[in-house]
Amino acid sequence: MYWLSVLSILTVVSFGLAIPAVSLWDDMRVKHAWATAPEKWDCLGHPPAGTTIDLRIALKSHHENALVNALYEVSDPKHPNYGAHLSKEEVAKLVAPHPDTLELVTSWLIHHGVPSTSVSITHGGNWLTIPAVPLDQANTLLGASYQLYRHVETSETVLRTIGYALPNALFGHVQTVAPTTYFGSPRALRQTSNLRTGGPTLPQGDRELQIELTNANSPSVLEQCSKIITPSCLRAMYNTSTYKPSATAQNQLGIAGYLGQFASQRDLTQFMALFRGDVVTTFKVQQVNGGGNDQSNPGAEANLDIQYAESISFPTPNIYYSTGGSPPFIPDSTTPTDTNEPYLDWLNFTLGQETIPQTISTSYGDDEQTVPPDYARSVCDLFGQLGARGVSALFSSGDGGVGNGTCLTNDGTNRVQFIPVFPASCPFVTAVGGTTGVNPEVAASLSGGGFSNYFGQPSYQKNAVSSYLTRIGEQYAGLYNRGGRAYPDISAQALNYQIVFNGQVVGVEGTSCSAPTVAGIISLLNDFRISNGKPSLGFLNPLLYTRASGGFNEIKSGSNPGCGTQGFAAMAGWNPVTGLGTPDFLKLKALIG
């Protein structure tokens, strides 16, 4: 990060660009607006005088497709540049805005009393940050009306506006401004796991199963895993138990966590003793944007993620990112500024590092329709930057099947439509769905899957998706976008996982179980490549749908009900319930070698 005032390109005279007349700054056009506040958010009115807000402005890149083109080049196994991942500096050059864009935006900010010295720049210049902007100034700048909103379920309070505008002159230069109309926040994001009450547990661990699976990885032994899932089950089912990682000095696995979810080292130690009795391990905590690390107050989601990522990938070093933000925002003399913005805080930190874990798992999401389209595209592009730098970013696909609740659209038409989940719907991440059972595995009914309404179908999956759509014909016509990015990409077990939470063995379920499991397996594949002198896998999807497609166990039955329907049906090949299927490590290892 560096300051605009030191950049000669940001002076309003440096390029001789004619600065627009003041009247042009008053010629405003709506950038994004909701008809009403999003569902489950109640308006509390205007905040007290003196409230400020940190603003982020995403600028459009000079070369619009440069990042995406480079991402696909280094991610497509058929391309000569496959695996030639980019450095932080190389990515910055690709996403940099045109100098005229920086000049024009600076002129607009100065016109509204925002000095260039108060603005910082990140990600190659295409994100600007303006800290502690007085709310009256922000409202004028954006034609907005910021108010306080409280989430009815979490009681979290955020400062947002249901609409904002920009001068017409900036529409070709600014992609999005945040926080504005995206009401998502760390506590309101949907965690894709749930504690399972009343189900079977193994308070003494699974030592006998560990021994049996070591001696005889047979169908009869695996049948024991149909009711309870432990690391032993997963390592046997997905063929990782015989692989011993060796590139532990270079390879890392990251878990992205958010406000209020802390991973417990004590619980991990107990978990590994019960379910991987041969190892003792620890993990690093990276606190981001004031994220905490309260070891006395662990979260079930955080524990699930770190316990299964560690148990599958051991001894690969694991990093848990504890991403903060403001506590529930109640403006007063000590907390006058709202800084709560999920994903951006973590992405801003991570992309600013010279070295990033080669595999990163995240188990949070939101209904895509609640995310402003420009904001979603801006965040998706940042995940694209991760991929270009050699990172495999995995997201759980959600636990609502094709959609939760009434599935009414929020565009004013109140139509019933399948509701995709973001960021799983971003074409630059790998979305992980859920399965259950053994011999055979079948789709878990909770597995989120479908088709994006924001992102077009990428070329890497067109053939696989087209085959599925041909088979289902006109079923659910009008309820989903046939031309949208289809997800999930792959899947793994999602039910009956055993974790240790506050010293007790409990059961959990959801695609939050699937994502860290797959992340652990991908991390092992990265270890294999790195130990053989090859680059990490990076953005996975172009590989998964081509060379590596034979490395998955196809899921041929089950569905993901929702929106008053039975949802999509799983069948051979790719399907929008379980993707390409569940990973077979040994097959994948041979295919990527």
Coordinates of C-alpha atoms in Angstrom, one line a residue:
M1 CA 0.0 0.0 0.0
Y2 CA 1.2 3.5 -0.7
W3 CA -0.2 7.0 -0.7
L4 CA -1.7 8.8 -3.7
S5 CA 0.2 12.0 -2.9
V6 CA 3.5 10.4 -3.8
L7 CA 2.3 9.3 -7.3
S8 CA 2.9 11.9 -9.9
I9 CA 0.3 10.2 -12.1
L10 CA -2.3 11.3 -9.6
T11 CA -1.7 15.1 -9.8
V12 CA -4.6 16.7 -11.6
V13 CA -2.3 18.4 -14.2
S14 CA 0.2 15.6 -14.9
F15 CA -1.5 14.3 -18.0
G16 CA -3.1 17.4 -19.3
L17 CA -6.5 15.8 -19.1
A18 CA -9.2 18.3 -19.1
I19 CA -10.8 18.3 -15.7
P20 CA -14.6 18.1 -15.9
A21 CA -16.6 21.2 -15.1
V22 CA -18.2 21.2 -11.6
S23 CA -21.6 20.6 -13.2
L24 CA -20.4 17.2 -14.4
W25 CA -19.8 16.0 -10.9
D26 CA -23.4 16.9 -10.2
D27 CA -24.7 14.8 -13.1
M28 CA -25.4 11.7 -11.1
R29 CA -26.7 8.3 -12.1
V30 CA -27.7 5.4 -9.8
K31 CA -24.9 2.8 -9.6
H32 CA -26.9 0.3 -7.5
A33 CA -30.1 0.3 -5.4
W34 CA -32.4 -2.1 -3.7
A35 CA -36.2 -1.4 -3.7
T36 CA -36.1 -2.0 0.1
A37 CA -33.6 -3.2 2.7
P38 CA -32.6 -6.8 2.1
E39 CA -34.5 -9.5 3.9
K40 CA -33.8 -9.9 7.7
W41 CA -32.3 -6.4 8.0
D42 CA -34.3 -3.8 10.0
C43 CA -33.6 -0.1 9.6
L44 CA -32.7 1.7 12.9
G45 CA -32.5 5.2 11.4
H46 CA -29.6 7.6 11.0
P47 CA -26.5 7.3 13.1
P48 CA -25.3 10.0 15.5
A49 CA -23.5 13.0 14.3
G50 CA -19.8 12.5 13.9
T51 CA -20.1 9.0 12.5
T52 CA -17.5 8.1 9.9
I53 CA -17.1 5.3 7.4
D54 CA -14.1 3.7 5.6
L55 CA -14.8 3.6 1.9
R56 CA -13.2 1.4 -0.7
I57 CA -13.4 2.2 -4.4
A58 CA -12.7 -0.4 -7.1
L59 CA -11.4 1.1 -10.3
K60 CA -11.8 -0.6 -13.7
S61 CA -8.6 -2.1 -15.1
H62 CA -7.0 -0.4 -18.1
H63 CA -6.8 -3.8 -19.9
E64 CA -10.2 -5.3 -19.1
N65 CA -9.5 -9.0 -19.8
A66 CA -5.7 -9.1 -19.1
L67 CA -6.1 -10.7 -15.7
V68 CA -8.6 -13.3 -16.8
N69 CA -6.5 -14.2 -19.9
A70 CA -3.4 -14.6 -17.8
L71 CA -5.3 -16.7 -15.2
Y72 CA -6.5 -19.1 -17.8
E73 CA -3.1 -19.4 -19.4
V74 CA -1.4 -20.4 -16.2
S75 CA -4.3 -22.7 -15.2
D76 CA -5.0 -24.6 -18.5
P77 CA -2.9 -27.7 -18.6
K78 CA -2.9 -27.5 -22.4
H79 CA -1.4 -24.0 -22.5
P80 CA 2.4 -23.5 -22.8
N81 CA 2.3 -21.2 -19.7
Y82 CA 0.6 -23.7 -17.5
G83 CA 2.0 -23.4 -14.0
A84 CA 3.9 -20.2 -14.7
H85 CA 2.1 -18.4 -11.9
L86 CA 2.5 -14.7 -11.6
S87 CA 4.2 -12.6 -8.9
K88 CA 2.4 -10.0 -6.9
E89 CA 4.0 -7.3 -9.0
E90 CA 3.1 -9.0 -12.3
V91 CA -0.6 -9.2 -11.2
A92 CA -0.5 -5.6 -10.2
K93 CA 0.5 -4.5 -13.7
L94 CA -2.3 -6.5 -15.2
V95 CA -5.1 -5.0 -13.1
A96 CA -3.8 -1.4 -13.0
P97 CA -6.3 1.2 -14.1
H98 CA -5.6 3.7 -16.9
P99 CA -3.7 6.8 -15.5
D100 CA -6.6 8.9 -16.7
T101 CA -8.9 6.9 -14.5
L102 CA -6.8 7.7 -11.4
E103 CA -6.7 11.4 -12.4
L104 CA -10.4 11.6 -13.0
V105 CA -11.4 9.9 -9.7
T106 CA -8.9 12.0 -7.8
S107 CA -10.4 15.2 -9.3
W108 CA -13.8 14.0 -8.2
L109 CA -12.6 13.3 -4.6
I110 CA -10.8 16.7 -4.3
H111 CA -14.0 18.4 -5.5
H112 CA -15.8 16.9 -2.6
G113 CA -13.1 17.8 -0.1
V114 CA -11.2 14.5 0.1
P115 CA -7.5 15.3 -0.1
S116 CA -5.3 13.0 -2.1
T117 CA -3.1 12.5 1.0
S118 CA -6.0 10.7 2.8
V119 CA -6.4 8.1 0.0
S120 CA -4.3 4.9 -0.2
I121 CA -4.0 2.5 -3.1
T122 CA -3.8 -1.3 -3.3
H123 CA -3.8 -4.2 -5.7
G124 CA -1.9 -2.5 -8.5
G125 CA -3.9 0.7 -8.2
N126 CA -7.4 -0.6 -8.9
W127 CA -8.6 -0.3 -5.3
L128 CA -8.6 2.9 -3.4
T129 CA -9.2 3.2 0.4
I130 CA -10.4 6.4 2.1
P131 CA -10.5 6.0 5.9
A132 CA -12.8 7.7 8.3
V133 CA -15.0 9.7 5.8
P134 CA -17.6 11.8 7.6
L135 CA -21.0 10.4 6.9
D136 CA -22.4 13.7 5.5
Q137 CA -19.5 13.8 3.1
A138 CA -20.0 10.1 2.1
N139 CA -23.7 10.8 1.5
T140 CA -22.9 13.8 -0.7
L141 CA -20.1 12.0 -2.6
L142 CA -22.3 9.0 -3.4
G143 CA -25.8 10.5 -3.5
A144 CA -26.5 8.0 -0.7
S145 CA -28.4 7.9 2.6
Y146 CA -26.4 5.8 5.0
Q147 CA -28.4 4.4 7.9
L148 CA -28.0 1.8 10.6
Y149 CA -29.5 -1.6 10.0
R150 CA -29.8 -4.6 12.4
H151 CA -29.9 -8.2 11.4
V152 CA -32.9 -9.8 13.0
E153 CA -31.2 -13.1 13.7
T154 CA -27.7 -12.1 14.7
S155 CA -28.5 -8.6 16.1
E156 CA -25.4 -7.3 14.3
T157 CA -25.7 -3.7 13.4
V158 CA -24.1 -2.3 10.2
L159 CA -24.0 1.1 8.4
R160 CA -25.3 0.8 4.9
T161 CA -27.3 2.5 2.2
I162 CA -30.0 0.9 0.0
G163 CA -28.8 2.9 -3.0
Y164 CA -25.9 5.0 -4.2
A165 CA -25.0 6.9 -7.3
L166 CA -21.9 8.2 -9.2
P167 CA -21.3 11.0 -11.6
N168 CA -21.9 9.8 -15.2
A169 CA -18.4 10.8 -16.0
L170 CA -17.1 8.0 -13.6
F171 CA -19.3 5.1 -14.8
G172 CA -16.6 3.9 -17.2
H173 CA -13.9 4.1 -14.5
V174 CA -15.4 2.9 -11.2
Q175 CA -16.6 -0.7 -10.8
T176 CA -18.0 -0.5 -7.3
V177 CA -17.8 1.3 -4.0
A178 CA -18.0 -0.4 -0.6
P179 CA -19.5 -0.6 1.9
T180 CA -22.7 0.6 0.2
T181 CA -25.5 -1.7 -0.7
Y182 CA -24.0 -5.1 0.3
F183 CA -25.4 -5.9 3.7
G184 CA -23.3 -9.1 4.2
S185 CA -21.1 -9.0 7.3
P186 CA -19.0 -11.6 9.0
R187 CA -21.7 -12.6 11.5
A188 CA -24.5 -12.6 9.0
L189 CA -22.7 -14.7 6.4
R190 CA -24.1 -18.1 6.2
Q191 CA -21.8 -20.6 7.7
T192 CA -22.2 -23.9 5.9
S193 CA -22.1 -26.2 8.9
N194 CA -24.5 -27.1 11.6
L195 CA -24.0 -29.0 14.9
R196 CA -25.9 -32.3 14.6
T197 CA -27.9 -33.0 17.7
G198 CA -29.0 -36.5 18.6
G199 CA -26.7 -38.2 16.2
P200 CA -24.1 -40.9 17.0
T201 CA -20.7 -39.8 18.4
L202 CA -17.4 -41.4 19.2
P203 CA -16.3 -39.8 22.5
Q204 CA -13.4 -42.3 22.8
G205 CA -12.3 -41.8 19.2
D206 CA -12.0 -44.5 16.5
R207 CA -8.8 -46.3 17.3
E208 CA -10.2 -49.7 16.3
L209 CA -11.4 -48.3 12.9
Q210 CA -8.0 -46.8 12.4
I211 CA -6.4 -50.2 12.9
E212 CA -8.9 -52.0 10.7
L213 CA -8.6 -49.5 7.8
T214 CA -4.8 -49.8 8.0
N215 CA -4.9 -53.6 7.8
A216 CA -7.8 -54.0 5.4
N217 CA -9.2 -51.1 3.4
S218 CA -12.2 -53.3 2.4
P219 CA -15.8 -52.4 1.5
S220 CA -17.0 -54.2 4.7
V221 CA -14.7 -52.0 6.9
L222 CA -15.6 -48.8 5.0
E223 CA -19.3 -49.6 5.6
Q224 CA -18.7 -48.5 9.2
C225 CA -18.2 -45.0 7.8
S226 CA -21.7 -44.8 6.5
K227 CA -23.0 -43.6 9.9
I228 CA -20.0 -41.6 11.3
I229 CA -17.2 -39.8 9.4
T230 CA -13.7 -39.4 10.9
P231 CA -10.4 -38.6 9.3
S232 CA -9.7 -42.4 9.0
C233 CA -12.8 -42.8 6.9
L234 CA -12.0 -40.0 4.6
R235 CA -8.3 -41.0 4.2
A236 CA -9.5 -44.5 3.3
M237 CA -12.4 -43.5 1.0
Y238 CA -10.3 -40.9 -0.9
N239 CA -7.0 -42.9 -0.9
T240 CA -4.7 -40.5 0.9
S241 CA -3.7 -42.7 3.8
T242 CA -0.4 -44.0 2.3
Y243 CA 0.9 -40.6 1.1
K244 CA 3.5 -38.9 3.3
P245 CA 4.0 -35.2 2.6
S246 CA 7.6 -34.0 2.2
A247 CA 7.4 -30.4 0.9
T248 CA 6.4 -29.0 4.2
A249 CA 9.0 -26.3 4.1
Q250 CA 7.3 -24.8 1.0
N251 CA 3.7 -26.0 1.0
Q252 CA 1.0 -24.5 3.2
L253 CA -2.8 -24.7 3.7
G254 CA -4.9 -21.8 4.8
I255 CA -8.3 -21.6 6.4
A256 CA -10.2 -18.3 6.1
G257 CA -12.2 -17.5 9.2
Y258 CA -14.3 -14.6 10.1
L259 CA -15.5 -12.5 13.1
G260 CA -16.2 -14.5 16.2
Q261 CA -14.9 -17.9 15.0
F262 CA -11.7 -19.0 16.7
A263 CA -10.0 -22.3 16.2
S264 CA -8.9 -24.0 19.5
Q265 CA -5.5 -25.5 19.7
R266 CA -6.5 -27.6 22.8
D267 CA -9.5 -29.0 20.9
L268 CA -7.2 -29.8 17.9
T269 CA -4.8 -31.6 20.1
Q270 CA -7.6 -33.7 21.6
F271 CA -9.1 -34.4 18.2
M272 CA -5.8 -35.6 16.7
A273 CA -5.2 -37.8 19.7
L274 CA -8.7 -39.4 19.3
F275 CA -8.8 -39.6 15.5
R276 CA -5.2 -39.5 14.3
G277 CA -3.4 -41.0 17.2
D278 CA -0.1 -41.1 15.5
V279 CA 0.4 -37.4 15.3
V280 CA 0.7 -34.2 17.4
T281 CA 0.3 -30.9 15.5
T282 CA -0.3 -27.2 15.9
F283 CA -1.4 -24.4 13.6
K284 CA -0.5 -20.8 13.1
V285 CA -3.1 -18.0 13.7
Q286 CA -2.8 -15.0 11.4
Q287 CA -5.0 -12.2 12.8
V288 CA -6.3 -9.9 10.0
N289 CA -7.9 -6.5 10.5
G290 CA -8.2 -6.9 14.3
G291 CA -9.4 -10.5 14.2
G292 CA -9.2 -12.2 17.6
N293 CA -7.8 -15.4 18.9
D294 CA -9.8 -16.2 22.0
Q295 CA -8.7 -19.7 22.9
S296 CA -11.4 -19.9 25.6
N297 CA -14.2 -19.3 23.1
P298 CA -13.8 -21.6 20.1
G299 CA -16.2 -21.8 17.2
A300 CA -17.6 -25.0 15.9
E301 CA -17.1 -23.8 12.3
A302 CA -13.5 -22.9 13.0
N303 CA -12.7 -26.1 14.8
L304 CA -14.3 -28.2 12.0
D305 CA -12.2 -26.5 9.4
I306 CA -8.9 -26.7 11.1
Q307 CA -9.4 -30.2 12.5
Y308 CA -10.2 -31.8 9.1
A309 CA -7.7 -29.7 7.1
E310 CA -5.0 -30.7 9.6
S311 CA -5.9 -34.3 9.8
I312 CA -6.0 -34.8 6.1
S313 CA -2.9 -32.7 5.2
F314 CA -0.6 -33.5 8.1
P315 CA 2.3 -32.6 8.5
T316 CA 1.7 -29.7 6.0
P317 CA 1.7 -26.4 7.9
N318 CA -1.8 -24.9 8.4
I319 CA -2.7 -21.2 8.9
Y320 CA -6.0 -20.1 10.3
Y321 CA -6.9 -16.5 9.3
S322 CA -8.9 -14.9 12.0
T323 CA -10.5 -12.0 10.1
G324 CA -12.0 -9.2 12.1
G325 CA -13.8 -6.0 11.3
S326 CA -15.8 -3.9 13.7
P327 CA -17.7 -5.6 16.5
P328 CA -21.5 -5.1 16.1
F329 CA -21.5 -1.5 14.9
I330 CA -23.0 0.9 17.5
P331 CA -21.4 4.3 16.8
D332 CA -20.2 6.2 19.8
S333 CA -17.2 8.3 20.8
T334 CA -14.9 5.2 20.8
T335 CA -16.2 3.5 17.7
P336 CA -17.3 6.2 15.3
T337 CA -16.2 4.3 12.1
D338 CA -17.8 1.3 10.5
T339 CA -15.2 -0.9 8.9
N340 CA -17.1 -4.1 8.6
E341 CA -16.7 -5.6 5.1
P342 CA -16.4 -9.4 4.7
Y343 CA -14.0 -10.8 2.1
L344 CA -12.4 -7.5 1.2
D345 CA -10.5 -7.2 4.5
W346 CA -9.2 -10.8 4.1
L347 CA -8.4 -10.4 0.4
N348 CA -6.8 -7.0 0.9
F349 CA -4.4 -8.5 3.5
T350 CA -3.7 -11.8 1.7
L351 CA -3.1 -10.3 -1.7
G352 CA -0.7 -7.9 -0.1
Q353 CA 1.6 -10.7 1.0
E354 CA 4.6 -11.9 -1.0
T355 CA 3.9 -15.5 -0.1
I356 CA 0.4 -17.0 0.1
P357 CA -0.6 -20.6 1.0
Q358 CA -1.0 -22.7 -2.1
T359 CA -4.5 -24.0 -0.9
I360 CA -7.1 -22.0 0.9
S361 CA -10.5 -23.2 2.1
T362 CA -13.5 -21.0 3.0
S363 CA -16.9 -22.1 4.4
Y364 CA -19.0 -19.0 4.2
G365 CA -21.4 -17.7 1.6
D366 CA -24.5 -15.6 0.9
D367 CA -27.4 -15.8 -1.5
E368 CA -26.0 -14.4 -4.7
Q369 CA -29.0 -12.1 -5.2
T370 CA -28.2 -10.3 -1.9
V371 CA -24.8 -9.3 -3.3
P372 CA -24.8 -6.3 -5.6
P373 CA -23.6 -7.5 -9.0
D374 CA -20.7 -5.0 -9.4
Y375 CA -19.5 -5.9 -5.9
A376 CA -19.7 -9.6 -6.6
R377 CA -17.6 -9.1 -9.8
S378 CA -15.0 -7.0 -8.0
V379 CA -14.6 -9.6 -5.3
C380 CA -14.6 -12.5 -7.8
D381 CA -11.8 -10.7 -9.7
L382 CA -9.8 -10.6 -6.5
F383 CA -10.1 -14.4 -6.2
G384 CA -8.9 -14.5 -9.8
Q385 CA -5.8 -12.6 -8.6
L386 CA -5.2 -15.4 -6.1
G387 CA -5.5 -18.0 -8.8
A388 CA -3.1 -16.2 -11.1
R389 CA -0.6 -16.3 -8.2
G390 CA -0.9 -20.1 -7.8
V391 CA -3.5 -20.4 -5.1
S392 CA -6.3 -23.0 -5.2
A393 CA -9.3 -21.2 -3.6
L394 CA -12.0 -23.6 -2.4
F395 CA -15.5 -22.6 -1.2
S396 CA -18.3 -24.7 0.3
S397 CA -21.3 -24.7 -2.1
G398 CA -23.9 -24.0 0.6
D399 CA -26.4 -26.1 2.5
G400 CA -29.7 -25.0 0.9
G401 CA -29.9 -27.3 -2.1
V402 CA -31.1 -25.2 -5.0
G403 CA -32.4 -22.6 -2.6
N404 CA -33.6 -21.9 0.9
G405 CA -37.0 -20.7 2.0
T406 CA -39.5 -19.2 -0.5
C407 CA -36.9 -18.5 -3.1
L408 CA -38.5 -15.3 -4.1
T409 CA -36.4 -12.9 -6.2
N410 CA -35.6 -9.5 -4.7
D411 CA -35.8 -7.6 -7.9
G412 CA -39.4 -6.4 -7.3
T413 CA -41.0 -9.2 -9.3
N414 CA -41.3 -11.7 -6.4
R415 CA -40.8 -14.6 -8.8
V416 CA -39.8 -18.0 -7.5
Q417 CA -36.3 -18.9 -8.8
F418 CA -33.5 -21.1 -7.7
I419 CA -31.1 -19.1 -5.5
P420 CA -27.4 -19.6 -6.2
V421 CA -24.8 -18.9 -3.6
F422 CA -21.8 -16.5 -3.8
P423 CA -18.8 -16.8 -3.7
A424 CA -19.3 -20.4 -4.8
S425 CA -20.8 -19.0 -8.0
C426 CA -17.7 -17.1 -8.9
P427 CA -16.0 -18.8 -11.8
F428 CA -12.5 -18.3 -10.3
V429 CA -13.0 -20.4 -7.2
T430 CA -13.6 -24.2 -6.9
A431 CA -17.0 -24.9 -5.3
V432 CA -17.3 -28.0 -3.1
G433 CA -20.6 -29.8 -2.7
G434 CA -21.6 -32.6 -0.4
T435 CA -22.1 -36.4 -0.4
T436 CA -23.1 -39.1 2.1
G437 CA -22.9 -42.8 2.3
V438 CA -20.4 -45.4 1.1
N439 CA -20.5 -48.1 -1.5
P440 CA -21.8 -46.1 -3.2
E441 CA -21.6 -42.4 -2.2
V442 CA -24.8 -40.5 -3.0
A443 CA -25.6 -36.8 -3.1
A444 CA -26.3 -35.1 0.2
S445 CA -29.7 -33.5 -0.1
L446 CA -28.3 -30.3 1.5
S447 CA -25.6 -29.8 -1.2
G448 CA -25.9 -26.4 -2.6
G449 CA -25.7 -26.3 -6.4
G450 CA -27.1 -24.6 -9.5
F451 CA -26.3 -21.8 -11.9
S452 CA -25.2 -18.2 -11.4
N453 CA -27.4 -15.3 -12.5
Y454 CA -24.3 -13.0 -12.4
F455 CA -21.5 -14.9 -14.1
G456 CA -21.6 -16.5 -17.5
Q457 CA -20.7 -20.1 -18.0
P458 CA -16.9 -20.3 -18.4
S459 CA -15.4 -22.3 -21.3
Y460 CA -13.7 -24.8 -19.1
Q461 CA -17.0 -26.4 -18.1
K462 CA -19.2 -25.9 -21.1
N463 CA -19.0 -29.4 -22.4
A464 CA -19.6 -31.1 -19.1
V465 CA -22.6 -28.8 -18.3
S466 CA -24.0 -29.0 -21.7
S467 CA -24.2 -32.8 -21.4
Y468 CA -26.1 -32.6 -18.2
L469 CA -28.6 -30.0 -19.5
T470 CA -29.3 -32.1 -22.6
R471 CA -30.2 -35.0 -20.3
I472 CA -32.7 -33.0 -18.2
G473 CA -34.3 -31.2 -21.1
E474 CA -36.8 -28.6 -20.1
Q475 CA -37.1 -29.6 -16.5
Y476 CA -37.2 -26.5 -14.3
A477 CA -37.1 -24.2 -17.3
G478 CA -37.3 -20.6 -16.1
L479 CA -36.2 -21.4 -12.6
Y480 CA -32.5 -21.2 -13.3
N481 CA -30.1 -19.6 -15.8
R482 CA -28.9 -22.3 -18.2
G483 CA -26.1 -20.1 -19.4
G484 CA -24.7 -19.3 -15.9
R485 CA -21.6 -20.4 -14.2
A486 CA -22.5 -23.9 -12.9
Y487 CA -21.5 -25.2 -9.5
P488 CA -20.4 -27.2 -7.5
D489 CA -17.2 -28.4 -9.3
I490 CA -16.4 -31.3 -7.0
S491 CA -17.7 -32.7 -3.7
A492 CA -16.9 -34.8 -0.6
Q493 CA -18.6 -36.2 2.4
A494 CA -20.8 -33.7 4.2
L495 CA -22.7 -35.5 7.0
N496 CA -22.0 -37.1 10.4
Y497 CA -18.5 -35.6 10.9
Q498 CA -16.9 -36.0 14.3
I499 CA -15.2 -32.9 15.8
V500 CA -14.0 -31.8 19.2
F501 CA -15.8 -28.7 20.4
N502 CA -15.1 -27.3 23.9
G503 CA -13.5 -30.6 24.9
Q504 CA -16.5 -32.7 23.8
V505 CA -16.9 -34.9 20.7
V506 CA -19.9 -33.7 18.7
G507 CA -21.4 -34.3 15.3
V508 CA -21.6 -31.7 12.5
E509 CA -22.8 -31.6 9.0
G510 CA -22.8 -29.3 5.9
T511 CA -20.6 -28.5 3.0
S512 CA -18.3 -26.8 5.5
C513 CA -17.2 -30.4 6.2
S514 CA -16.6 -31.0 2.5
A515 CA -14.5 -27.9 1.7
P516 CA -11.7 -28.4 4.2
T517 CA -11.6 -32.1 3.4
V518 CA -11.1 -31.4 -0.3
A519 CA -8.6 -28.6 0.6
G520 CA -6.6 -31.2 2.6
I521 CA -6.5 -33.5 -0.5
I522 CA -5.6 -30.6 -2.9
S523 CA -2.8 -29.6 -0.4
L524 CA -1.4 -33.2 -0.7
L525 CA -1.5 -32.9 -4.5
N526 CA 0.4 -29.6 -4.2
D527 CA 2.9 -31.3 -1.9
F528 CA 3.4 -34.0 -4.5
R529 CA 4.0 -31.5 -7.3
I530 CA 6.3 -29.2 -5.2
S531 CA 8.4 -32.1 -4.0
N532 CA 8.9 -33.1 -7.6
G533 CA 10.1 -29.6 -8.6
K534 CA 6.8 -28.5 -10.1
P535 CA 4.7 -25.5 -9.4
S536 CA 1.5 -25.7 -7.3
L537 CA -1.8 -26.4 -9.0
G538 CA -3.2 -22.9 -8.7
F539 CA -6.7 -22.3 -10.0
L540 CA -8.0 -25.8 -10.3
N541 CA -11.1 -25.7 -12.5
P542 CA -9.6 -25.8 -16.0
L543 CA -7.6 -28.8 -14.9
L544 CA -10.5 -30.5 -13.2
Y545 CA -12.7 -30.5 -16.2
T546 CA -10.1 -31.8 -18.6
R547 CA -7.0 -33.8 -17.7
A548 CA -8.0 -34.5 -14.1
S549 CA -11.7 -35.4 -14.8
G550 CA -10.9 -39.1 -14.6
G551 CA -9.7 -38.7 -11.0
F552 CA -13.2 -38.4 -9.4
N553 CA -15.8 -40.9 -8.2
E554 CA -18.9 -40.1 -10.1
I555 CA -22.1 -39.6 -8.0
K556 CA -25.0 -41.1 -9.8
S557 CA -28.0 -40.7 -7.4
G558 CA -29.5 -38.2 -5.0
S559 CA -30.7 -34.7 -5.5
N560 CA -30.7 -31.2 -3.8
P561 CA -34.2 -30.2 -3.0
G562 CA -35.3 -26.6 -2.5
C563 CA -37.7 -23.9 -3.6
G564 CA -40.6 -26.4 -3.4
T565 CA -38.9 -28.8 -5.9
Q566 CA -36.9 -31.9 -5.7
G567 CA -34.0 -30.0 -7.0
F568 CA -31.4 -31.2 -9.6
A569 CA -30.7 -34.9 -9.9
A570 CA -27.2 -36.3 -9.5
M571 CA -26.2 -38.6 -12.4
A572 CA -23.0 -39.8 -14.1
G573 CA -20.7 -37.1 -15.3
W574 CA -20.9 -33.5 -14.0
N575 CA -24.1 -32.5 -12.2
P576 CA -25.2 -29.4 -10.2
V577 CA -25.4 -31.4 -6.9
T578 CA -22.0 -33.0 -6.6
G579 CA -20.0 -31.6 -9.6
L580 CA -17.6 -34.0 -11.1
G581 CA -17.7 -36.2 -8.0
T582 CA -15.5 -37.0 -5.0
P583 CA -11.7 -37.1 -5.3
D584 CA -9.6 -40.2 -5.6
F585 CA -6.1 -39.0 -4.5
L586 CA -4.1 -41.7 -6.1
K587 CA -5.8 -41.3 -9.5
L588 CA -5.4 -37.5 -9.3
K589 CA -1.8 -37.9 -8.3
A590 CA -1.2 -39.9 -11.5
L591 CA -3.1 -37.5 -13.7
I592 CA -1.4 -34.4 -12.5
G593 CA 2.1 -35.8 -12.3

